[in-house]
Amino acid sequence: MNQTIITKINLENLVKSAKQETELMLENGIDINDNSIITPLESIANQYPEIAQLCNQLLIELIREHMINYQNEPEIINEF
């Protein structure tokens, strides 16, 4: 198999995995907007400049989705 094809497949899998890990961070309540947090997508973008734009776009989309979902959640009022 051509080395270019293998590299492309591996990078696609790497991005997919990094996106899933970043989504898991969001599900666990980690604020990925925090500048002190480095997400798996950011890490991959730093390691592979050729896919940095894709990783950054995916991260922006996840942040937007999270913000929209967060705004639609009902406010919890503590009565105690």
JSON list of N, CA and C in Angstrom, two decimals:
[
{"chain": "A", "resi": 1, "resn": "MET", "atom": "N", "xyz": [0.86, -1.18, 0.00]},
{"chain": "A", "resi": 1, "resn": "MET", "atom": "CA", "xyz": [0.00, 0.00, 0.00]},
{"chain": "A", "resi": 1, "resn": "MET", "atom": "C", "xyz": [0.90, 1.24, 0.00]},
{"chain": "A", "resi": 2, "resn": "ASN", "atom": "N", "xyz": [0.47, 2.23, -0.70]},
{"chain": "A", "resi": 2, "resn": "ASN", "atom": "CA", "xyz": [1.23, 3.47, -0.82]},
{"chain": "A", "resi": 2, "resn": "ASN", "atom": "C", "xyz": [1.37, 4.14, 0.55]},
{"chain": "A", "resi": 3, "resn": "GLN", "atom": "N", "xyz": [2.59, 4.62, 0.86]},
{"chain": "A", "resi": 3, "resn": "GLN", "atom": "CA", "xyz": [2.86, 5.25, 2.16]},
{"chain": "A", "resi": 3, "resn": "GLN", "atom": "C", "xyz": [1.98, 6.48, 2.37]},
{"chain": "A", "resi": 4, "resn": "THR", "atom": "N", "xyz": [1.69, 7.24, 1.33]},
{"chain": "A", "resi": 4, "resn": "THR", "atom": "CA", "xyz": [0.84, 8.42, 1.45]},
{"chain": "A", "resi": 4, "resn": "THR", "atom": "C", "xyz": [-0.56, 8.04, 1.90]},
{"chain": "A", "resi": 5, "resn": "ILE", "atom": "N", "xyz": [-1.08, 6.98, 1.34]},
{"chain": "A", "resi": 5, "resn": "ILE", "atom": "CA", "xyz": [-2.42, 6.51, 1.70]},
{"chain": "A", "resi": 5, "resn": "ILE", "atom": "C", "xyz": [-2.44, 6.06, 3.16]},
{"chain": "A", "resi": 6, "resn": "ILE", "atom": "N", "xyz": [-1.42, 5.32, 3.58]},
{"chain": "A", "resi": 6, "resn": "ILE", "atom": "CA", "xyz": [-1.34, 4.86, 4.97]},
{"chain": "A", "resi": 6, "resn": "ILE", "atom": "C", "xyz": [-1.28, 6.05, 5.92]},
{"chain": "A", "resi": 7, "resn": "THR", "atom": "N", "xyz": [-0.46, 7.04, 5.59]},
{"chain": "A", "resi": 7, "resn": "THR", "atom": "CA", "xyz": [-0.33, 8.24, 6.43]},
{"chain": "A", "resi": 7, "resn": "THR", "atom": "C", "xyz": [-1.66, 8.97, 6.52]},
{"chain": "A", "resi": 8, "resn": "LYS", "atom": "N", "xyz": [-2.36, 9.11, 5.40]},
{"chain": "A", "resi": 8, "resn": "LYS", "atom": "CA", "xyz": [-3.65, 9.80, 5.40]},
{"chain": "A", "resi": 8, "resn": "LYS", "atom": "C", "xyz": [-4.66, 9.07, 6.28]},
{"chain": "A", "resi": 9, "resn": "ILE", "atom": "N", "xyz": [-4.71, 7.76, 6.17]},
{"chain": "A", "resi": 9, "resn": "ILE", "atom": "CA", "xyz": [-5.65, 6.98, 6.97]},
{"chain": "A", "resi": 9, "resn": "ILE", "atom": "C", "xyz": [-5.31, 7.12, 8.44]},
{"chain": "A", "resi": 10, "resn": "ASN", "atom": "N", "xyz": [-4.04, 7.04, 8.79]},
{"chain": "A", "resi": 10, "resn": "ASN", "atom": "CA", "xyz": [-3.63, 7.16, 10.17]},
{"chain": "A", "resi": 10, "resn": "ASN", "atom": "C", "xyz": [-3.96, 8.54, 10.74]},
{"chain": "A", "resi": 11, "resn": "LEU", "atom": "N", "xyz": [-3.78, 9.60, 9.96]},
{"chain": "A", "resi": 11, "resn": "LEU", "atom": "CA", "xyz": [-4.10, 10.95, 10.42]},
{"chain": "A", "resi": 11, "resn": "LEU", "atom": "C", "xyz": [-5.61, 11.12, 10.60]},
{"chain": "A", "resi": 12, "resn": "GLU", "atom": "N", "xyz": [-6.38, 10.53, 9.69]},
{"chain": "A", "resi": 12, "resn": "GLU", "atom": "CA", "xyz": [-7.84, 10.59, 9.83]},
{"chain": "A", "resi": 12, "resn": "GLU", "atom": "C", "xyz": [-8.28, 9.91, 11.12]},
{"chain": "A", "resi": 13, "resn": "ASN", "atom": "N", "xyz": [-7.71, 8.76, 11.40]},
{"chain": "A", "resi": 13, "resn": "ASN", "atom": "CA", "xyz": [-8.05, 8.05, 12.64]},
{"chain": "A", "resi": 13, "resn": "ASN", "atom": "C", "xyz": [-7.60, 8.84, 13.86]},
{"chain": "A", "resi": 14, "resn": "LEU", "atom": "N", "xyz": [-6.45, 9.48, 13.76]},
{"chain": "A", "resi": 14, "resn": "LEU", "atom": "CA", "xyz": [-5.93, 10.28, 14.85]},
{"chain": "A", "resi": 14, "resn": "LEU", "atom": "C", "xyz": [-6.84, 11.46, 15.15]},
{"chain": "A", "resi": 15, "resn": "VAL", "atom": "N", "xyz": [-7.32, 12.14, 14.11]},
{"chain": "A", "resi": 15, "resn": "VAL", "atom": "CA", "xyz": [-8.23, 13.28, 14.28]},
{"chain": "A", "resi": 15, "resn": "VAL", "atom": "C", "xyz": [-9.55, 12.80, 14.87]},
{"chain": "A", "resi": 16, "resn": "LYS", "atom": "N", "xyz": [-10.05, 11.70, 14.37]},
{"chain": "A", "resi": 16, "resn": "LYS", "atom": "CA", "xyz": [-11.32, 11.15, 14.88]},
{"chain": "A", "resi": 16, "resn": "LYS", "atom": "C", "xyz": [-11.20, 10.82, 16.36]},
{"chain": "A", "resi": 17, "resn": "SER", "atom": "N", "xyz": [-10.13, 10.19, 16.73]},
{"chain": "A", "resi": 17, "resn": "SER", "atom": "CA", "xyz": [-9.90, 9.84, 18.13]},
{"chain": "A", "resi": 17, "resn": "SER", "atom": "C", "xyz": [-9.75, 11.09, 19.01]},
{"chain": "A", "resi": 18, "resn": "ALA", "atom": "N", "xyz": [-9.02, 12.07, 18.52]},
{"chain": "A", "resi": 18, "resn": "ALA", "atom": "CA", "xyz": [-8.82, 13.32, 19.28]},
{"chain": "A", "resi": 18, "resn": "ALA", "atom": "C", "xyz": [-10.14, 14.06, 19.46]},
{"chain": "A", "resi": 19, "resn": "LYS", "atom": "N", "xyz": [-10.99, 14.02, 18.44]},
{"chain": "A", "resi": 19, "resn": "LYS", "atom": "CA", "xyz": [-12.30, 14.67, 18.55]},
{"chain": "A", "resi": 19, "resn": "LYS", "atom": "C", "xyz": [-13.15, 13.97, 19.61]},
{"chain": "A", "resi": 20, "resn": "GLN", "atom": "N", "xyz": [-13.14, 12.64, 19.60]},
{"chain": "A", "resi": 20, "resn": "GLN", "atom": "CA", "xyz": [-13.91, 11.88, 20.59]},
{"chain": "A", "resi": 20, "resn": "GLN", "atom": "C", "xyz": [-13.41, 12.16, 22.01]},
{"chain": "A", "resi": 21, "resn": "GLU", "atom": "N", "xyz": [-12.10, 12.24, 22.17]},
{"chain": "A", "resi": 21, "resn": "GLU", "atom": "CA", "xyz": [-11.53, 12.53, 23.48]},
{"chain": "A", "resi": 21, "resn": "GLU", "atom": "C", "xyz": [-11.90, 13.94, 23.94]},
{"chain": "A", "resi": 22, "resn": "THR", "atom": "N", "xyz": [-11.93, 14.89, 23.02]},
{"chain": "A", "resi": 22, "resn": "THR", "atom": "CA", "xyz": [-12.31, 16.26, 23.35]},
{"chain": "A", "resi": 22, "resn": "THR", "atom": "C", "xyz": [-13.78, 16.31, 23.73]},
{"chain": "A", "resi": 23, "resn": "GLU", "atom": "N", "xyz": [-14.63, 15.58, 23.01]},
{"chain": "A", "resi": 23, "resn": "GLU", "atom": "CA", "xyz": [-16.05, 15.51, 23.35]},
{"chain": "A", "resi": 23, "resn": "GLU", "atom": "C", "xyz": [-16.23, 14.92, 24.74]},
{"chain": "A", "resi": 24, "resn": "LEU", "atom": "N", "xyz": [-15.44, 13.92, 25.07]},
{"chain": "A", "resi": 24, "resn": "LEU", "atom": "CA", "xyz": [-15.51, 13.30, 26.39]},
{"chain": "A", "resi": 24, "resn": "LEU", "atom": "C", "xyz": [-15.12, 14.30, 27.48]},
{"chain": "A", "resi": 25, "resn": "MET", "atom": "N", "xyz": [-14.15, 15.14, 27.19]},
{"chain": "A", "resi": 25, "resn": "MET", "atom": "CA", "xyz": [-13.78, 16.20, 28.15]},
{"chain": "A", "resi": 25, "resn": "MET", "atom": "C", "xyz": [-14.98, 17.10, 28.42]},
{"chain": "A", "resi": 26, "resn": "LEU", "atom": "N", "xyz": [-15.68, 17.49, 27.36]},
{"chain": "A", "resi": 26, "resn": "LEU", "atom": "CA", "xyz": [-16.87, 18.34, 27.51]},
{"chain": "A", "resi": 26, "resn": "LEU", "atom": "C", "xyz": [-17.94, 17.65, 28.33]},
{"chain": "A", "resi": 27, "resn": "GLU", "atom": "N", "xyz": [-18.17, 16.38, 28.03]},
{"chain": "A", "resi": 27, "resn": "GLU", "atom": "CA", "xyz": [-19.19, 15.61, 28.76]},
{"chain": "A", "resi": 27, "resn": "GLU", "atom": "C", "xyz": [-18.86, 15.50, 30.24]},
{"chain": "A", "resi": 28, "resn": "ASN", "atom": "N", "xyz": [-17.59, 15.52, 30.57]},
{"chain": "A", "resi": 28, "resn": "ASN", "atom": "CA", "xyz": [-17.15, 15.42, 31.96]},
{"chain": "A", "resi": 28, "resn": "ASN", "atom": "C", "xyz": [-17.04, 16.78, 32.63]},
{"chain": "A", "resi": 29, "resn": "GLY", "atom": "N", "xyz": [-17.52, 17.82, 31.96]},
{"chain": "A", "resi": 29, "resn": "GLY", "atom": "CA", "xyz": [-17.58, 19.14, 32.56]},
{"chain": "A", "resi": 29, "resn": "GLY", "atom": "C", "xyz": [-16.30, 19.95, 32.49]},
{"chain": "A", "resi": 30, "resn": "ILE", "atom": "N", "xyz": [-15.36, 19.53, 31.69]},
{"chain": "A", "resi": 30, "resn": "ILE", "atom": "CA", "xyz": [-14.11, 20.28, 31.55]},
{"chain": "A", "resi": 30, "resn": "ILE", "atom": "C", "xyz": [-14.35, 21.45, 30.59]},
{"chain": "A", "resi": 31, "resn": "ASP", "atom": "N", "xyz": [-13.97, 22.64, 31.02]},
{"chain": "A", "resi": 31, "resn": "ASP", "atom": "CA", "xyz": [-14.14, 23.85, 30.21]},
{"chain": "A", "resi": 31, "resn": "ASP", "atom": "C", "xyz": [-12.99, 23.94, 29.22]},
{"chain": "A", "resi": 32, "resn": "ILE", "atom": "N", "xyz": [-13.23, 23.53, 27.98]},
{"chain": "A", "resi": 32, "resn": "ILE", "atom": "CA", "xyz": [-12.18, 23.55, 26.98]},
{"chain": "A", "resi": 32, "resn": "ILE", "atom": "C", "xyz": [-11.90, 24.95, 26.45]},
{"chain": "A", "resi": 33, "resn": "ASN", "atom": "N", "xyz": [-12.68, 25.93, 26.89]},
{"chain": "A", "resi": 33, "resn": "ASN", "atom": "CA", "xyz": [-12.39, 27.33, 26.56]},
{"chain": "A", "resi": 33, "resn": "ASN", "atom": "C", "xyz": [-11.28, 27.88, 27.44]},
{"chain": "A", "resi": 34, "resn": "ASP", "atom": "N", "xyz": [-10.98, 27.21, 28.54]},
{"chain": "A", "resi": 34, "resn": "ASP", "atom": "CA", "xyz": [-9.94, 27.63, 29.47]},
{"chain": "A", "resi": 34, "resn": "ASP", "atom": "C", "xyz": [-8.58, 27.56, 28.77]},
{"chain": "A", "resi": 35, "resn": "ASN", "atom": "N", "xyz": [-7.85, 28.67, 28.78]},
{"chain": "A", "resi": 35, "resn": "ASN", "atom": "CA", "xyz": [-6.56, 28.72, 28.09]},
{"chain": "A", "resi": 35, "resn": "ASN", "atom": "C", "xyz": [-5.52, 27.79, 28.69]},
{"chain": "A", "resi": 36, "resn": "SER", "atom": "N", "xyz": [-5.72, 27.36, 29.92]},
{"chain": "A", "resi": 36, "resn": "SER", "atom": "CA", "xyz": [-4.75, 26.46, 30.54]},
{"chain": "A", "resi": 36, "resn": "SER", "atom": "C", "xyz": [-4.99, 25.00, 30.18]},
{"chain": "A", "resi": 37, "resn": "ILE", "atom": "N", "xyz": [-6.10, 24.72, 29.49]},
{"chain": "A", "resi": 37, "resn": "ILE", "atom": "CA", "xyz": [-6.44, 23.36, 29.08]},
{"chain": "A", "resi": 37, "resn": "ILE", "atom": "C", "xyz": [-5.98, 23.15, 27.63]},
{"chain": "A", "resi": 38, "resn": "ILE", "atom": "N", "xyz": [-5.27, 22.07, 27.41]},
{"chain": "A", "resi": 38, "resn": "ILE", "atom": "CA", "xyz": [-4.88, 21.70, 26.04]},
{"chain": "A", "resi": 38, "resn": "ILE", "atom": "C", "xyz": [-5.69, 20.46, 25.68]},
{"chain": "A", "resi": 39, "resn": "THR", "atom": "N", "xyz": [-6.53, 20.60, 24.69]},
{"chain": "A", "resi": 39, "resn": "THR", "atom": "CA", "xyz": [-7.37, 19.49, 24.27]},
{"chain": "A", "resi": 39, "resn": "THR", "atom": "C", "xyz": [-6.58, 18.55, 23.36]},
{"chain": "A", "resi": 40, "resn": "PRO", "atom": "N", "xyz": [-7.06, 17.33, 23.21]},
{"chain": "A", "resi": 40, "resn": "PRO", "atom": "CA", "xyz": [-6.41, 16.41, 22.28]},
{"chain": "A", "resi": 40, "resn": "PRO", "atom": "C", "xyz": [-6.37, 16.97, 20.84]},
{"chain": "A", "resi": 41, "resn": "LEU", "atom": "N", "xyz": [-7.40, 17.69, 20.45]},
{"chain": "A", "resi": 41, "resn": "LEU", "atom": "CA", "xyz": [-7.39, 18.28, 19.11]},
{"chain": "A", "resi": 41, "resn": "LEU", "atom": "C", "xyz": [-6.27, 19.32, 18.98]},
{"chain": "A", "resi": 42, "resn": "GLU", "atom": "N", "xyz": [-6.07, 20.13, 20.01]},
{"chain": "A", "resi": 42, "resn": "GLU", "atom": "CA", "xyz": [-4.99, 21.12, 19.97]},
{"chain": "A", "resi": 42, "resn": "GLU", "atom": "C", "xyz": [-3.63, 20.45, 19.93]},
{"chain": "A", "resi": 43, "resn": "SER", "atom": "N", "xyz": [-3.50, 19.39, 20.68]},
{"chain": "A", "resi": 43, "resn": "SER", "atom": "CA", "xyz": [-2.23, 18.66, 20.71]},
{"chain": "A", "resi": 43, "resn": "SER", "atom": "C", "xyz": [-1.90, 18.08, 19.34]},
{"chain": "A", "resi": 44, "resn": "ILE", "atom": "N", "xyz": [-2.88, 17.49, 18.70]},
{"chain": "A", "resi": 44, "resn": "ILE", "atom": "CA", "xyz": [-2.68, 16.91, 17.36]},
{"chain": "A", "resi": 44, "resn": "ILE", "atom": "C", "xyz": [-2.36, 18.03, 16.36]},
{"chain": "A", "resi": 45, "resn": "ALA", "atom": "N", "xyz": [-3.05, 19.16, 16.48]},
{"chain": "A", "resi": 45, "resn": "ALA", "atom": "CA", "xyz": [-2.80, 20.29, 15.58]},
{"chain": "A", "resi": 45, "resn": "ALA", "atom": "C", "xyz": [-1.35, 20.78, 15.71]},
{"chain": "A", "resi": 46, "resn": "ASN", "atom": "N", "xyz": [-0.84, 20.77, 16.93]},
{"chain": "A", "resi": 46, "resn": "ASN", "atom": "CA", "xyz": [0.55, 21.20, 17.14]},
{"chain": "A", "resi": 46, "resn": "ASN", "atom": "C", "xyz": [1.55, 20.19, 16.60]},
{"chain": "A", "resi": 47, "resn": "GLN", "atom": "N", "xyz": [1.20, 18.92, 16.64]},
{"chain": "A", "resi": 47, "resn": "GLN", "atom": "CA", "xyz": [2.11, 17.87, 16.17]},
{"chain": "A", "resi": 47, "resn": "GLN", "atom": "C", "xyz": [2.12, 17.72, 14.65]},
{"chain": "A", "resi": 48, "resn": "TYR", "atom": "N", "xyz": [0.98, 17.98, 14.02]},
{"chain": "A", "resi": 48, "resn": "TYR", "atom": "CA", "xyz": [0.83, 17.77, 12.58]},
{"chain": "A", "resi": 48, "resn": "TYR", "atom": "C", "xyz": [0.29, 19.03, 11.92]},
{"chain": "A", "resi": 49, "resn": "PRO", "atom": "N", "xyz": [1.16, 19.94, 11.53]},
{"chain": "A", "resi": 49, "resn": "PRO", "atom": "CA", "xyz": [0.71, 21.21, 10.93]},
{"chain": "A", "resi": 49, "resn": "PRO", "atom": "C", "xyz": [-0.17, 21.02, 9.68]},
{"chain": "A", "resi": 50, "resn": "GLU", "atom": "N", "xyz": [0.01, 19.90, 8.99]},
{"chain": "A", "resi": 50, "resn": "GLU", "atom": "CA", "xyz": [-0.76, 19.66, 7.77]},
{"chain": "A", "resi": 50, "resn": "GLU", "atom": "C", "xyz": [-2.25, 19.45, 8.05]},
{"chain": "A", "resi": 51, "resn": "ILE", "atom": "N", "xyz": [-2.61, 19.11, 9.28]},
{"chain": "A", "resi": 51, "resn": "ILE", "atom": "CA", "xyz": [-4.02, 18.93, 9.63]},
{"chain": "A", "resi": 51, "resn": "ILE", "atom": "C", "xyz": [-4.47, 19.91, 10.72]},
{"chain": "A", "resi": 52, "resn": "ALA", "atom": "N", "xyz": [-3.64, 20.90, 11.01]},
{"chain": "A", "resi": 52, "resn": "ALA", "atom": "CA", "xyz": [-3.96, 21.86, 12.07]},
{"chain": "A", "resi": 52, "resn": "ALA", "atom": "C", "xyz": [-5.25, 22.61, 11.80]},
{"chain": "A", "resi": 53, "resn": "GLN", "atom": "N", "xyz": [-5.46, 23.01, 10.56]},
{"chain": "A", "resi": 53, "resn": "GLN", "atom": "CA", "xyz": [-6.68, 23.76, 10.23]},
{"chain": "A", "resi": 53, "resn": "GLN", "atom": "C", "xyz": [-7.93, 22.92, 10.49]},
{"chain": "A", "resi": 54, "resn": "LEU", "atom": "N", "xyz": [-7.89, 21.65, 10.11]},
{"chain": "A", "resi": 54, "resn": "LEU", "atom": "CA", "xyz": [-9.03, 20.76, 10.36]},
{"chain": "A", "resi": 54, "resn": "LEU", "atom": "C", "xyz": [-9.28, 20.60, 11.85]},
{"chain": "A", "resi": 55, "resn": "CYS", "atom": "N", "xyz": [-8.21, 20.37, 12.62]},
{"chain": "A", "resi": 55, "resn": "CYS", "atom": "CA", "xyz": [-8.35, 20.21, 14.08]},
{"chain": "A", "resi": 55, "resn": "CYS", "atom": "C", "xyz": [-8.92, 21.46, 14.72]},
{"chain": "A", "resi": 56, "resn": "ASN", "atom": "N", "xyz": [-8.43, 22.62, 14.29]},
{"chain": "A", "resi": 56, "resn": "ASN", "atom": "CA", "xyz": [-8.92, 23.87, 14.86]},
{"chain": "A", "resi": 56, "resn": "ASN", "atom": "C", "xyz": [-10.38, 24.10, 14.52]},
{"chain": "A", "resi": 57, "resn": "GLN", "atom": "N", "xyz": [-10.77, 23.76, 13.30]},
{"chain": "A", "resi": 57, "resn": "GLN", "atom": "CA", "xyz": [-12.18, 23.92, 12.90]},
{"chain": "A", "resi": 57, "resn": "GLN", "atom": "C", "xyz": [-13.08, 23.00, 13.72]},
{"chain": "A", "resi": 58, "resn": "LEU", "atom": "N", "xyz": [-12.66, 21.77, 13.92]},
{"chain": "A", "resi": 58, "resn": "LEU", "atom": "CA", "xyz": [-13.44, 20.83, 14.73]},
{"chain": "A", "resi": 58, "resn": "LEU", "atom": "C", "xyz": [-13.58, 21.33, 16.17]},
{"chain": "A", "resi": 59, "resn": "LEU", "atom": "N", "xyz": [-12.50, 21.88, 16.71]},
{"chain": "A", "resi": 59, "resn": "LEU", "atom": "CA", "xyz": [-12.53, 22.41, 18.07]},
{"chain": "A", "resi": 59, "resn": "LEU", "atom": "C", "xyz": [-13.50, 23.59, 18.17]},
{"chain": "A", "resi": 60, "resn": "ILE", "atom": "N", "xyz": [-13.47, 24.48, 17.21]},
{"chain": "A", "resi": 60, "resn": "ILE", "atom": "CA", "xyz": [-14.39, 25.63, 17.19]},
{"chain": "A", "resi": 60, "resn": "ILE", "atom": "C", "xyz": [-15.83, 25.14, 17.13]},
{"chain": "A", "resi": 61, "resn": "GLU", "atom": "N", "xyz": [-16.10, 24.14, 16.30]},
{"chain": "A", "resi": 61, "resn": "GLU", "atom": "CA", "xyz": [-17.46, 23.60, 16.20]},
{"chain": "A", "resi": 61, "resn": "GLU", "atom": "C", "xyz": [-17.92, 22.98, 17.52]},
{"chain": "A", "resi": 62, "resn": "LEU", "atom": "N", "xyz": [-17.04, 22.24, 18.18]},
{"chain": "A", "resi": 62, "resn": "LEU", "atom": "CA", "xyz": [-17.39, 21.64, 19.46]},
{"chain": "A", "resi": 62, "resn": "LEU", "atom": "C", "xyz": [-17.68, 22.71, 20.51]},
{"chain": "A", "resi": 63, "resn": "ILE", "atom": "N", "xyz": [-16.89, 23.76, 20.53]},
{"chain": "A", "resi": 63, "resn": "ILE", "atom": "CA", "xyz": [-17.11, 24.85, 21.49]},
{"chain": "A", "resi": 63, "resn": "ILE", "atom": "C", "xyz": [-18.44, 25.53, 21.21]},
{"chain": "A", "resi": 64, "resn": "ARG", "atom": "N", "xyz": [-18.73, 25.79, 19.95]},
{"chain": "A", "resi": 64, "resn": "ARG", "atom": "CA", "xyz": [-20.02, 26.42, 19.60]},
{"chain": "A", "resi": 64, "resn": "ARG", "atom": "C", "xyz": [-21.20, 25.54, 20.01]},
{"chain": "A", "resi": 65, "resn": "GLU", "atom": "N", "xyz": [-21.11, 24.25, 19.69]},
{"chain": "A", "resi": 65, "resn": "GLU", "atom": "CA", "xyz": [-22.19, 23.33, 20.07]},
{"chain": "A", "resi": 65, "resn": "GLU", "atom": "C", "xyz": [-22.38, 23.30, 21.57]},
{"chain": "A", "resi": 66, "resn": "HIS", "atom": "N", "xyz": [-21.28, 23.26, 22.29]},
{"chain": "A", "resi": 66, "resn": "HIS", "atom": "CA", "xyz": [-21.35, 23.23, 23.75]},
{"chain": "A", "resi": 66, "resn": "HIS", "atom": "C", "xyz": [-21.99, 24.50, 24.30]},
{"chain": "A", "resi": 67, "resn": "MET", "atom": "N", "xyz": [-21.63, 25.63, 23.74]},
{"chain": "A", "resi": 67, "resn": "MET", "atom": "CA", "xyz": [-22.18, 26.90, 24.22]},
{"chain": "A", "resi": 67, "resn": "MET", "atom": "C", "xyz": [-23.68, 26.98, 23.93]},
{"chain": "A", "resi": 68, "resn": "ILE", "atom": "N", "xyz": [-24.10, 26.50, 22.77]},
{"chain": "A", "resi": 68, "resn": "ILE", "atom": "CA", "xyz": [-25.53, 26.50, 22.43]},
{"chain": "A", "resi": 68, "resn": "ILE", "atom": "C", "xyz": [-26.28, 25.57, 23.37]},
{"chain": "A", "resi": 69, "resn": "ASN", "atom": "N", "xyz": [-25.74, 24.37, 23.60]},
{"chain": "A", "resi": 69, "resn": "ASN", "atom": "CA", "xyz": [-26.39, 23.42, 24.49]},
{"chain": "A", "resi": 69, "resn": "ASN", "atom": "C", "xyz": [-26.43, 23.93, 25.92]},
{"chain": "A", "resi": 70, "resn": "TYR", "atom": "N", "xyz": [-25.38, 24.59, 26.35]},
{"chain": "A", "resi": 70, "resn": "TYR", "atom": "CA", "xyz": [-25.30, 25.12, 27.71]},
{"chain": "A", "resi": 70, "resn": "TYR", "atom": "C", "xyz": [-26.33, 26.23, 27.91]},
{"chain": "A", "resi": 71, "resn": "GLN", "atom": "N", "xyz": [-26.53, 27.06, 26.89]},
{"chain": "A", "resi": 71, "resn": "GLN", "atom": "CA", "xyz": [-27.50, 28.15, 27.00]},
{"chain": "A", "resi": 71, "resn": "GLN", "atom": "C", "xyz": [-28.92, 27.62, 27.04]},
{"chain": "A", "resi": 72, "resn": "ASN", "atom": "N", "xyz": [-29.16, 26.46, 26.45]},
{"chain": "A", "resi": 72, "resn": "ASN", "atom": "CA", "xyz": [-30.52, 25.90, 26.41]},
{"chain": "A", "resi": 72, "resn": "ASN", "atom": "C", "xyz": [-30.85, 25.06, 27.63]},
{"chain": "A", "resi": 73, "resn": "GLU", "atom": "N", "xyz": [-29.87, 24.82, 28.50]},
{"chain": "A", "resi": 73, "resn": "GLU", "atom": "CA", "xyz": [-30.12, 24.03, 29.70]},
{"chain": "A", "resi": 73, "resn": "GLU", "atom": "C", "xyz": [-30.88, 24.89, 30.71]},
{"chain": "A", "resi": 74, "resn": "PRO", "atom": "N", "xyz": [-31.85, 24.30, 31.41]},
{"chain": "A", "resi": 74, "resn": "PRO", "atom": "CA", "xyz": [-32.57, 25.06, 32.40]},
{"chain": "A", "resi": 74, "resn": "PRO", "atom": "C", "xyz": [-31.65, 25.41, 33.57]},
{"chain": "A", "resi": 75, "resn": "GLU", "atom": "N", "xyz": [-31.90, 26.57, 34.14]},
{"chain": "A", "resi": 75, "resn": "GLU", "atom": "CA", "xyz": [-31.10, 27.01, 35.27]},
{"chain": "A", "resi": 75, "resn": "GLU", "atom": "C", "xyz": [-31.54, 26.24, 36.52]},
{"chain": "A", "resi": 76, "resn": "ILE", "atom": "N", "xyz": [-30.56, 25.75, 37.26]},
{"chain": "A", "resi": 76, "resn": "ILE", "atom": "CA", "xyz": [-30.85, 25.02, 38.49]},
{"chain": "A", "resi": 76, "resn": "ILE", "atom": "C", "xyz": [-30.74, 26.00, 39.66]},
{"chain": "A", "resi": 77, "resn": "ILE", "atom": "N", "xyz": [-31.82, 26.10, 40.41]},
{"chain": "A", "resi": 77, "resn": "ILE", "atom": "CA", "xyz": [-31.83, 27.02, 41.55]},
{"chain": "A", "resi": 77, "resn": "ILE", "atom": "C", "xyz": [-31.75, 26.19, 42.82]},
{"chain": "A", "resi": 78, "resn": "ASN", "atom": "N", "xyz": [-30.76, 26.48, 43.60]},
{"chain": "A", "resi": 78, "resn": "ASN", "atom": "CA", "xyz": [-30.57, 25.78, 44.86]},
{"chain": "A", "resi": 78, "resn": "ASN", "atom": "C", "xyz": [-31.45, 26.47, 45.91]},
{"chain": "A", "resi": 79, "resn": "GLU", "atom": "N", "xyz": [-32.40, 25.76, 46.46]},
{"chain": "A", "resi": 79, "resn": "GLU", "atom": "CA", "xyz": [-33.35, 26.35, 47.41]},
{"chain": "A", "resi": 79, "resn": "GLU", "atom": "C", "xyz": [-32.91, 26.18, 48.85]},
{"chain": "A", "resi": 80, "resn": "PHE", "atom": "N", "xyz": [-31.76, 25.65, 49.07]},
{"chain": "A", "resi": 80, "resn": "PHE", "atom": "CA", "xyz": [-31.31, 25.42, 50.45]},
{"chain": "A", "resi": 80, "resn": "PHE", "atom": "C", "xyz": [-30.42, 26.53, 50.93]}
]
